[in-house]
Short mmCIF file of C-alpha atoms in Angstrom, two decimals:
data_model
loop_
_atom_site.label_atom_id
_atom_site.label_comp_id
_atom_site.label_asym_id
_atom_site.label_seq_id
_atom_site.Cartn_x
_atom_site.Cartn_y
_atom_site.Cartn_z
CA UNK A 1 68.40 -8.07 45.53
CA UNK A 2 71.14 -7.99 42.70
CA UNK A 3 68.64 -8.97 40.16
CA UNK A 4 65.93 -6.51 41.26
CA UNK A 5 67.79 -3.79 41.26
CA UNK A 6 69.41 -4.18 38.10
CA UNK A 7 65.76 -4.61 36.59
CA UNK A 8 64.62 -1.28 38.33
CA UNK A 9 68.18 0.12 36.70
CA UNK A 10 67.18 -0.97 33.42
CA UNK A 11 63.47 0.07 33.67
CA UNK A 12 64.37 3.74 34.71
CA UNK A 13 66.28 4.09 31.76
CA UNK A 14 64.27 2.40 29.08
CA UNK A 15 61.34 5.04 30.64
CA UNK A 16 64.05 7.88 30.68
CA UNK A 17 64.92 7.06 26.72
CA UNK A 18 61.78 7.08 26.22
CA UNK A 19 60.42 10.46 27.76
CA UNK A 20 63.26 12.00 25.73
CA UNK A 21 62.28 10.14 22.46
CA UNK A 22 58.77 11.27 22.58
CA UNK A 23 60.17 14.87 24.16
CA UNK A 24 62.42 14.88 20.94
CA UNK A 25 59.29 13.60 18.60
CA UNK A 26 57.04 16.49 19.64
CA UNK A 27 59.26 19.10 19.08
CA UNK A 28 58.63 21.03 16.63
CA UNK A 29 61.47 22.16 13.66
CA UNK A 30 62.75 25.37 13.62
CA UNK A 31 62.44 26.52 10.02
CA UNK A 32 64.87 28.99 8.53
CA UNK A 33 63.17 32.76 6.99
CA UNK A 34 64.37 33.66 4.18
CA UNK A 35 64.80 37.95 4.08
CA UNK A 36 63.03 39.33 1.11
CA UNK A 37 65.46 42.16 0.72
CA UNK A 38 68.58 42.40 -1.03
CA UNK A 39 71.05 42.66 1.63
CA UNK A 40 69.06 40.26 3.54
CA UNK A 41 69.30 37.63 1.02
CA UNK A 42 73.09 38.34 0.50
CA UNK A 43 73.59 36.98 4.14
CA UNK A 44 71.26 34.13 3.97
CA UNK A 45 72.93 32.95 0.97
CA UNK A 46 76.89 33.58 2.09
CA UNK A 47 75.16 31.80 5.46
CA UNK A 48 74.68 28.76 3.87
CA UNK A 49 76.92 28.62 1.39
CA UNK A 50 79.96 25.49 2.13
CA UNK A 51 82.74 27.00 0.09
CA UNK A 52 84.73 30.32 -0.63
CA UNK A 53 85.47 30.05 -4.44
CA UNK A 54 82.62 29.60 -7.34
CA UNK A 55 83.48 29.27 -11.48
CA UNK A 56 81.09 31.59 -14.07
CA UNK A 57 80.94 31.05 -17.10
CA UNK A 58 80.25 33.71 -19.70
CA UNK A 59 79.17 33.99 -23.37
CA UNK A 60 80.10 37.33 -24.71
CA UNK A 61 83.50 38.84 -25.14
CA UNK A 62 82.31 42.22 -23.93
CA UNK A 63 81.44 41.61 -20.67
CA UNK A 64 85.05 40.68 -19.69
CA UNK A 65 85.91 43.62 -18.38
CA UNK A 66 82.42 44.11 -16.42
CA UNK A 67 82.81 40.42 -14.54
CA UNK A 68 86.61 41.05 -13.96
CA UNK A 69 85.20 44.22 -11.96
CA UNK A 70 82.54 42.88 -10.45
CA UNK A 71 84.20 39.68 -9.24
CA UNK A 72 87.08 41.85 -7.78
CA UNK A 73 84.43 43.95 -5.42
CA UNK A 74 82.95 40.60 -4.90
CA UNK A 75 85.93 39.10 -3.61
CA UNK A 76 86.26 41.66 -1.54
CA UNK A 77 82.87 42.01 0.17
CA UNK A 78 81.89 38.04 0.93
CA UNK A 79 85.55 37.07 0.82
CA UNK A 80 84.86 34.92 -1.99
CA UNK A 81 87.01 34.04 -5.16
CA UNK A 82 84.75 34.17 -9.01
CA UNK A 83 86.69 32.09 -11.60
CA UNK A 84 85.83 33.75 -14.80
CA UNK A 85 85.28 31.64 -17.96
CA UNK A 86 84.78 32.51 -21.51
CA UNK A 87 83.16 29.92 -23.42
CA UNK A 88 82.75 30.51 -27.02
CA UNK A 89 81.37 27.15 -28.02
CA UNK A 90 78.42 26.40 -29.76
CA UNK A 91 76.59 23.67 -27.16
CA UNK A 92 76.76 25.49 -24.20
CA UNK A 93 74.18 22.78 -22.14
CA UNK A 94 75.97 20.07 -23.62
CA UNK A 95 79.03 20.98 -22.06
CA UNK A 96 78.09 22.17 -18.94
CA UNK A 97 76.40 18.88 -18.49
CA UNK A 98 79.65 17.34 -19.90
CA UNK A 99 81.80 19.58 -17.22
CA UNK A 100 79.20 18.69 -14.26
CA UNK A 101 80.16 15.29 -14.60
CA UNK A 102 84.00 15.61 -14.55
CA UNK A 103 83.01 18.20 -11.17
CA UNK A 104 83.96 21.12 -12.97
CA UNK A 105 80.75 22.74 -13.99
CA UNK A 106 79.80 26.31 -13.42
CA UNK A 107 78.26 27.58 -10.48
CA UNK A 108 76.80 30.06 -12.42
CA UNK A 109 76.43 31.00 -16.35
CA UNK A 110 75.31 33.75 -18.38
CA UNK A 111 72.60 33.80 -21.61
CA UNK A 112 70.18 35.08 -23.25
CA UNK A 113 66.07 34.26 -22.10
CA UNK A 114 65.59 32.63 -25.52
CA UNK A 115 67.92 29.55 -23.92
CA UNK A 116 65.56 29.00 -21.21
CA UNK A 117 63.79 25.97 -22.35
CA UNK A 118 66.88 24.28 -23.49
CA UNK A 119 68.42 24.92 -20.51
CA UNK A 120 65.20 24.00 -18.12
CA UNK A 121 64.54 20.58 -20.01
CA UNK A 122 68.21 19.70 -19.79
CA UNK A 123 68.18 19.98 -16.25
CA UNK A 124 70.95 23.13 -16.32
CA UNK A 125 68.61 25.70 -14.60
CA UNK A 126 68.03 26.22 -11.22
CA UNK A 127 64.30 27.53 -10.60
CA UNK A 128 64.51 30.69 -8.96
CA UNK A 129 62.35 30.54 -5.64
CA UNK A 130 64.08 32.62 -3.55
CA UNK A 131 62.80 36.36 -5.13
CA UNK A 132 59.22 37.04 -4.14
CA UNK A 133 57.08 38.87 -6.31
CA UNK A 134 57.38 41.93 -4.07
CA UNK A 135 61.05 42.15 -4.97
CA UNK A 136 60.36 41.54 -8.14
CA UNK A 137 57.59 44.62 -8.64
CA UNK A 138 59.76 46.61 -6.51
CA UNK A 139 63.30 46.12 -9.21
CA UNK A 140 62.25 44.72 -12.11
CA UNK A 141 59.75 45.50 -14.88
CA UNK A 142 57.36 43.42 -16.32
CA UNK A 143 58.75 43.24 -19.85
CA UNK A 144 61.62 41.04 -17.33
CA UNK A 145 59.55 39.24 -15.53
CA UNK A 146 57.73 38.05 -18.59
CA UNK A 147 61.26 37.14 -20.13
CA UNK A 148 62.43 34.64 -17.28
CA UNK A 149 59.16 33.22 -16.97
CA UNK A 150 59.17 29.48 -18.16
CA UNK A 151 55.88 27.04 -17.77
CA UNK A 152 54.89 29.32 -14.53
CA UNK A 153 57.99 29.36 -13.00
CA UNK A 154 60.82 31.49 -13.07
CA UNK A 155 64.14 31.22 -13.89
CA UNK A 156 67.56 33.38 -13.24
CA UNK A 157 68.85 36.67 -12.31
CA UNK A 158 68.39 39.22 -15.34
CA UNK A 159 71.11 41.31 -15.54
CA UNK A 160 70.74 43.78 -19.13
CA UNK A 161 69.35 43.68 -22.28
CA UNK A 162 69.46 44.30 -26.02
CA UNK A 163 66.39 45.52 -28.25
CA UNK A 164 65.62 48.03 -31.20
CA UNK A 165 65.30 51.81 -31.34
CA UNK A 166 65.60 54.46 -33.59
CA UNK A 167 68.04 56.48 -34.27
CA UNK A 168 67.25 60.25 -35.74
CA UNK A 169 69.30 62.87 -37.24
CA UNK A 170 67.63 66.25 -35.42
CA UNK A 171 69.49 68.40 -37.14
CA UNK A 172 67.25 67.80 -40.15
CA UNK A 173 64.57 66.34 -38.11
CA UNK A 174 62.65 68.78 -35.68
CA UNK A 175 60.74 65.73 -33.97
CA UNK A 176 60.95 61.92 -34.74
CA UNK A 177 58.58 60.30 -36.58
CA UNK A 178 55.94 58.80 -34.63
CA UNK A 179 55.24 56.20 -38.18
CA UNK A 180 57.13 55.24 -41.03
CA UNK A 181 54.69 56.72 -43.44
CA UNK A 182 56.02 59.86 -41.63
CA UNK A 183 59.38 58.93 -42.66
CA UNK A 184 58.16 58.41 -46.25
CA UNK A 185 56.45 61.67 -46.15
CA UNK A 186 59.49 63.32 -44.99
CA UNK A 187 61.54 61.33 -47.79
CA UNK A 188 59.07 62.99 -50.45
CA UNK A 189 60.15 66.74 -48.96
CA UNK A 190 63.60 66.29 -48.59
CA UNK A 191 65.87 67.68 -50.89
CA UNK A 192 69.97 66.60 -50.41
CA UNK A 193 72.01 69.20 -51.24
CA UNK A 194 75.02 67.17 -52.63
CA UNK A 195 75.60 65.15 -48.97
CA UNK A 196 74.23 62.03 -50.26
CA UNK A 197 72.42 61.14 -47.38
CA UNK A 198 70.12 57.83 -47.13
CA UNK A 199 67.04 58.27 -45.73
CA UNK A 200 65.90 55.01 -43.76
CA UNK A 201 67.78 52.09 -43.26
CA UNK A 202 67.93 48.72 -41.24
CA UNK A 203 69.14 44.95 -41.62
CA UNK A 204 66.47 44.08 -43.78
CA UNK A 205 67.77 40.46 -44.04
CA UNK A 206 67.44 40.17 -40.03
CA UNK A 207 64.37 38.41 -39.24
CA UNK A 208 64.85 39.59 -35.69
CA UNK A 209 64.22 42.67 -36.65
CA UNK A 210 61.87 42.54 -39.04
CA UNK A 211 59.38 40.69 -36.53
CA UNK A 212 58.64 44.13 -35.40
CA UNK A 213 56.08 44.40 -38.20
CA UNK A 214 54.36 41.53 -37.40
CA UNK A 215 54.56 40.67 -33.72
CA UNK A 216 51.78 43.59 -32.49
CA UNK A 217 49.54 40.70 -34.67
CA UNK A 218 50.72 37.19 -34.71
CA UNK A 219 51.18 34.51 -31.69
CA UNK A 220 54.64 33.80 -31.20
CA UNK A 221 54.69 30.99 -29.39
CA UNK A 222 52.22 32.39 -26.39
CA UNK A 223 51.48 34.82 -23.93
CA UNK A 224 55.08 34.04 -22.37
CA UNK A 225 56.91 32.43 -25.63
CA UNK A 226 56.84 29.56 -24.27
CA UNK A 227 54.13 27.74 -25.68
CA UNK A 228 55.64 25.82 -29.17
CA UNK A 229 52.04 24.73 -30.00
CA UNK A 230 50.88 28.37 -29.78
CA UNK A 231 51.60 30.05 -33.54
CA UNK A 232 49.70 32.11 -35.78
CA UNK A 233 51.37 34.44 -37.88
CA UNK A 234 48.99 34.64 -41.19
CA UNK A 235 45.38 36.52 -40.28
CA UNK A 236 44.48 40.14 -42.24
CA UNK A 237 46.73 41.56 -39.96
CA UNK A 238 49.92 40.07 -40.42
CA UNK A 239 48.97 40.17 -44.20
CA UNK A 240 48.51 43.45 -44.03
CA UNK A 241 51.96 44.51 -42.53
CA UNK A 242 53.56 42.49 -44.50
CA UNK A 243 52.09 43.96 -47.47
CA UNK A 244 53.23 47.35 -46.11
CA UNK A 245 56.63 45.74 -45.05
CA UNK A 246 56.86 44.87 -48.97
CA UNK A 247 55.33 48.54 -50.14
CA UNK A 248 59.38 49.83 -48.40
CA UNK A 249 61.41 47.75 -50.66
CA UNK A 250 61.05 49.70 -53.93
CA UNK A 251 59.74 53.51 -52.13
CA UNK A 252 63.65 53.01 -50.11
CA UNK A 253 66.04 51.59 -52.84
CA UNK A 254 67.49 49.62 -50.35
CA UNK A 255 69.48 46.55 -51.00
CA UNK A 256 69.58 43.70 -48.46
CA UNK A 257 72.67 42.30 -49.66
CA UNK A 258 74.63 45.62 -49.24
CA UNK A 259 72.80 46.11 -45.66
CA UNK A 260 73.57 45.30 -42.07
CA UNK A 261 73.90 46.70 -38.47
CA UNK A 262 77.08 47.22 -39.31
CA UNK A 263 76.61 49.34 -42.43
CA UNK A 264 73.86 50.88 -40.63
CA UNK A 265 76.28 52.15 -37.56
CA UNK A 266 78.86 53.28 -40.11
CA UNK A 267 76.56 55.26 -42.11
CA UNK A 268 75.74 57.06 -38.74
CA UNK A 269 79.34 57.13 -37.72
CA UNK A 270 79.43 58.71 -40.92
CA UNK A 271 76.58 61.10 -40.65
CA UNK A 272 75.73 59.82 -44.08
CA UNK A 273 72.50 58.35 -43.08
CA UNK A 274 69.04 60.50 -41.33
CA UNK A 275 67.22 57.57 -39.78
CA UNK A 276 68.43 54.30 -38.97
CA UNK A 277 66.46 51.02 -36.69
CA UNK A 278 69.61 49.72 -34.41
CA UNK A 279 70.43 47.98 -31.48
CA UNK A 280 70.68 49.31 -28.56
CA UNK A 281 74.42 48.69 -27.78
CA UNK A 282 74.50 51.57 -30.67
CA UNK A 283 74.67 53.84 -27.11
CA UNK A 284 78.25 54.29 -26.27
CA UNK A 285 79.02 55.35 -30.03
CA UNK A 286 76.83 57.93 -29.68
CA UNK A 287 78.31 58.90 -26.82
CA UNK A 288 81.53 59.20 -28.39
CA UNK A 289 79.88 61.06 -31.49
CA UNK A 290 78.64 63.99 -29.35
CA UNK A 291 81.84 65.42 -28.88
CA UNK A 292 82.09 66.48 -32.45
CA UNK A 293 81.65 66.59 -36.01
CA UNK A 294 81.95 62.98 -37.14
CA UNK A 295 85.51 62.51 -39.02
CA UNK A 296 84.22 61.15 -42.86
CA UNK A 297 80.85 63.99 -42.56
CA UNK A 298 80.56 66.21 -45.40
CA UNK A 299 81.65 70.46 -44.66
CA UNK A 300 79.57 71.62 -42.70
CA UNK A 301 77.06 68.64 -42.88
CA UNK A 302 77.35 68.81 -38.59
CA UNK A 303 74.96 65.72 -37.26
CA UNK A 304 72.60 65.78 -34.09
CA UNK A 305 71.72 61.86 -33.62
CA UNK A 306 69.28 60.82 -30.96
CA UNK A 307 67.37 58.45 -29.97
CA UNK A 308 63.53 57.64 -30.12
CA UNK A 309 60.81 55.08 -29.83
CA UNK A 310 60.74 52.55 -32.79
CA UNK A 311 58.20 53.79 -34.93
CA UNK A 312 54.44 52.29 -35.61
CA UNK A 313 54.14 51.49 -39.84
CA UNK A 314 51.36 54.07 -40.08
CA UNK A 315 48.10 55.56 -38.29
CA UNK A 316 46.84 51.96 -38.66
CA UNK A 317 49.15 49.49 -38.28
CA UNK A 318 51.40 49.16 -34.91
CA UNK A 319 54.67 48.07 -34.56
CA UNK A 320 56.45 45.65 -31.47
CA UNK A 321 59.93 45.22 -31.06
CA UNK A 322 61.33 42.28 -29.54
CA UNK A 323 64.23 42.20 -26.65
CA UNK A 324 66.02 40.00 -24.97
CA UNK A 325 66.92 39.51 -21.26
CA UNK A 326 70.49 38.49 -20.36
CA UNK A 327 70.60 36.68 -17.20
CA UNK A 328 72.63 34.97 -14.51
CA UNK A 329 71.25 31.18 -14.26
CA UNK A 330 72.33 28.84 -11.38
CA UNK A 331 73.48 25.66 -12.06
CA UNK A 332 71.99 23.14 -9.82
CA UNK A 333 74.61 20.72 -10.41
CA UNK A 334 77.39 23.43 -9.44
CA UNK A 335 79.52 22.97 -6.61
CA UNK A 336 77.98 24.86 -4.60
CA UNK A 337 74.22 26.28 -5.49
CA UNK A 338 74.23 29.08 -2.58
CA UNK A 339 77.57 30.48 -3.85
CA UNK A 340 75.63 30.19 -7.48
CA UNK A 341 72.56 32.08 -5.91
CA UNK A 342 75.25 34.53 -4.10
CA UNK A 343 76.93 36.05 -7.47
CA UNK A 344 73.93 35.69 -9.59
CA UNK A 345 72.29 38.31 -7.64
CA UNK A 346 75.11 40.28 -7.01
CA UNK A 347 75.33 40.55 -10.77
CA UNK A 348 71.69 41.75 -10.81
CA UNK A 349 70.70 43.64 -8.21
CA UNK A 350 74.02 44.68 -6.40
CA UNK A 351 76.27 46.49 -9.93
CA UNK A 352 73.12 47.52 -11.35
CA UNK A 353 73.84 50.89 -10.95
CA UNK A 354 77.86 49.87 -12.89
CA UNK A 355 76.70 47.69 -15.60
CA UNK A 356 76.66 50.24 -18.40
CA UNK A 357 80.38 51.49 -17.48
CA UNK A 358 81.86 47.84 -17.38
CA UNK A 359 80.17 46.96 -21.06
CA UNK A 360 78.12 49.21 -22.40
CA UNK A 361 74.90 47.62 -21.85
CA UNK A 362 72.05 49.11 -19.84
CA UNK A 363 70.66 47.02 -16.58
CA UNK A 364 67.14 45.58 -16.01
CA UNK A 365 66.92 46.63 -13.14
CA UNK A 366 64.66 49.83 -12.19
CA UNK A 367 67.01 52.74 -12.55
CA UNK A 368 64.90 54.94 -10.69
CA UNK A 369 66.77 58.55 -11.64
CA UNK A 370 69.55 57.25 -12.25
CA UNK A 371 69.52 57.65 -16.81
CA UNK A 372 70.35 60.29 -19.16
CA UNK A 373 67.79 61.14 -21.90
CA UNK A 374 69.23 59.22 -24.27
CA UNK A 375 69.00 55.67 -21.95
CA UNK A 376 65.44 56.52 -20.83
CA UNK A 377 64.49 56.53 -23.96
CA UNK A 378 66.25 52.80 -24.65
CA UNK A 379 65.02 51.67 -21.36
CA UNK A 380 61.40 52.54 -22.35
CA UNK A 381 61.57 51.19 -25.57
CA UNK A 382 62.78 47.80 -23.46
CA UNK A 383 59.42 47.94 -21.27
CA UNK A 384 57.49 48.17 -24.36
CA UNK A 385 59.04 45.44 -26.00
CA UNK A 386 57.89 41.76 -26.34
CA UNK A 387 60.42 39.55 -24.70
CA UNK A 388 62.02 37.06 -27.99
CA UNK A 389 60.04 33.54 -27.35
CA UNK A 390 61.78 31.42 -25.38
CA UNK A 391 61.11 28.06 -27.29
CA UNK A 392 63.40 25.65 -29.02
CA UNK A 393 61.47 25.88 -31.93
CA UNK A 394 62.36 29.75 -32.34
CA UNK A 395 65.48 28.73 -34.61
CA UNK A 396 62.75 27.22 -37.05
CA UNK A 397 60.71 30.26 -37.02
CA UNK A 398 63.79 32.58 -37.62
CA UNK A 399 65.45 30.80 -40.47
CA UNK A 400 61.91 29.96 -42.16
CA UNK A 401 60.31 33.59 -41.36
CA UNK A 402 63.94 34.93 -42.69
CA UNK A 403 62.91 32.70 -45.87
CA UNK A 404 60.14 33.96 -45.93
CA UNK A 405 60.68 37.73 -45.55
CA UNK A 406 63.95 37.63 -47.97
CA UNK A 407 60.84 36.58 -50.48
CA UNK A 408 58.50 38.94 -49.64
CA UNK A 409 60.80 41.85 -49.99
CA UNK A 410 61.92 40.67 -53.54
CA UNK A 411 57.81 40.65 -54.48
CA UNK A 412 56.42 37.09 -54.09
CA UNK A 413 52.70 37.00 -53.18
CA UNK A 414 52.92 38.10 -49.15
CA UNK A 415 49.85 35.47 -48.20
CA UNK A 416 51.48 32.95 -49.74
CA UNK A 417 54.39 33.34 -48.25
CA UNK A 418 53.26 34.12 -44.32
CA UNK A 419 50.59 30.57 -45.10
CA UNK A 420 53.93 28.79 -45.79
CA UNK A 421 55.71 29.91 -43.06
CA UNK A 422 52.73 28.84 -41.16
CA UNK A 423 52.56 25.53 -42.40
CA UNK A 424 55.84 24.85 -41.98
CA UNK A 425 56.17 25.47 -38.16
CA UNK A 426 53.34 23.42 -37.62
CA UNK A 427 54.97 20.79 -38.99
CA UNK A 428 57.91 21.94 -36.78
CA UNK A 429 55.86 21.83 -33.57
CA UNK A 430 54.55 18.15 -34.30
#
């Protein structure tokens, strides 16, 4: 009887483990939604992230001020500590791998879109999956979207951006020139009364800038810039600009050794210049200029600088500037990826609307109303602007198309020069 019912004891639960086993089996798993919407996301992510404090590092001294801000309100709304780092080294990837391994890596970085391939094939980017495309159409332009778009996939949080514009003296100009040939023409009319004002200036030696004659024309690197093998930059076209690009060297007197951005911003500072191709972090110091009569400007020589569109090169020939998109990337060898995810888009979407107080740069992020005249303008010019390629190989092109320009400006043969510079990436891209 002993033996019996111990066998009945042992059956019953051997058919008991195993109702619950297969009960267990055919459950199904309860899969987490992720919100689409901002404040939605903020909770998922704070929801699963393991720790209250996360390190970011950043690249450029002028955001200081805007991180120590935003970390502070950050802090104080998810109860979570930012550790701010400057890093002003010169192998950023290297040494965030290098600080991974030792534990201390970032949880979250700043750069520029041009880094993305270095930091994708060294394994220091976090794909960004969580952002739909309807969040994306709904706060962020293309021109963005294009930027942190690597091999299909995207990659970061864009926060603001640089690019070109120009900037126009309207006191002597009643409307700014939709071409440079109508600054030339305007050049041939104008008579200087003893001010000694230049007409039209830029960093010619900037091969950044000086793209902007070619780039409505050649392939840089692909529809996204991200496509090394993709590069054409000597048809009729770019010829053609180039040619015109040439033309301005002698019809300007300008001299590329005695011109950069900064000469350019003090000549405006100055009011000793009428037209000038900047950067647009040229904003606040206009800002500043508007209250008055700029201190070295000639008696009653009183300057009106605004802003416009970067012009086309004439009635024929079109113009593109390029921009870049600075961006918080995740680290997916941080400490914790959900904190990473957490301030990353805090920094994008959430102090949008306080990123040009804290350092004087203007957000991606739709603005809706919310900008003067003076940043609409800068913000258009950014959604019109092709996104710098986001290749390796883009160091090549800049110090050979530099080479290349710098020779061009001085008078050597312009197809020569633009078949060179083609050669010689395609060697680069091998």
């Amino acid at each position: 009887m002993k033996i019996r019912k111990l066998s009945s004891i042992l059956i019953f639960v051997l058919l008991f483990s195993c109702l619950v086993g297969c009960g267990n089996a055919t459950q199904p798993k309860q899969e987490v939604s992720i919100p689409e919407d901002y404040k939605g996301l903020m909770s998922y992510l704070k929801e699963q992230a393991d720790l209250d404090e996360l390190t970011c590092w950043y690249t450029s001294e002028e955001d200081k001020a805007w991180l120590e801000t935003a970390a502070k309100n950050f802090e104080k709304e998810y109860k979570v500590k930012v550790n701010l780092v400057y890093y002003d080294g010169v192998s950023l990837f290297e040494d965030i791998n290098q600080s991974n391994q030792q534990g201390k890596g970032p949880d979250v970085y700043l750069t520029g879109n041009d880094q993305i391939e270095l930091a994708v094939l060294s394994g220091m980017a976090e794909e960004n999956t969580l952002l739909t495309d309807s969040f994306w159409k709904e706060n962020y332009p293309e021109t963005t979207k294009k930027a942190l778009t690597y091999k299909d996939r995207r990659y970061g949080y864009p926060v603001y951006f640089d690019t070109y514009c120009l900037i126009y003296d309207a006191k002597l100009l009643e409307n700014a020139p939709a071409s440079i040939e109508d600054i030339l023409n305007f050049a041939d009319e104008y008579e200087d009364t003893g001010s000694t004002k230049a007409i039209f200036r830029w960093d010619v030696a900037d091969p950044y800038i000086n793209t902007m004659f070619l780039a409505s024309y050649a392939n840089l690197f692909g529809e996204n810039g991200d496509d090394s093998a993709a590069f054409m930059i000597n048809d009729e076209n770019c010829v053609a600009s180039m040619e015109y690009f040439q033309s301005l060297s002698a019809y300007l007197w300008m001299n590329k050794g005695n011109i950069s951005h900064d000469t350019v911003r003090n000549r405006i500072k100055e009011g000793t210049l009428v037209l000038g191709l900047c950067k647009s972090d040229i904003l606040p110091m206009l800002y500043e200029m508007q209250s008055g009569v700029p201190d070295n400007a000639e008696d009653g020589e009183e300057t009106d600088y605004q802003i416009s569109y970067v012009p086309s090169l004439t009635a024929e020939l079109s113009s593109t500037t390029l921009s870049t998109t600075y961006s918080a990337f995740v680290n997916p060898y941080g400490a914790d990826t959900s904190l990473g995810n957490l301030f990353a888009l805090y920094l994008s979407a959430g102090q949008a609307e306080k990123q040009y107080e804290g350092n004087g740069k203007l957000p991606v992020k739709n603005p809706k109303d919310g900008l003067d005249n003076l940043q609409s303008v800068i913000y258009a010019q950014y959604l019109n602007s092709e996104p710098v390629p986001k290749v390796m190989v883009l160091g090549d092109y800049l110090t050979e198309g530099g080479i290349a320009f710098d020779a061009i400006w001085g008078g050597a043969d312009v197809k020569e020069q633009l078949d060179r510079l083609q050669t010689t990436m395609e060697e680069r891209i091998k």
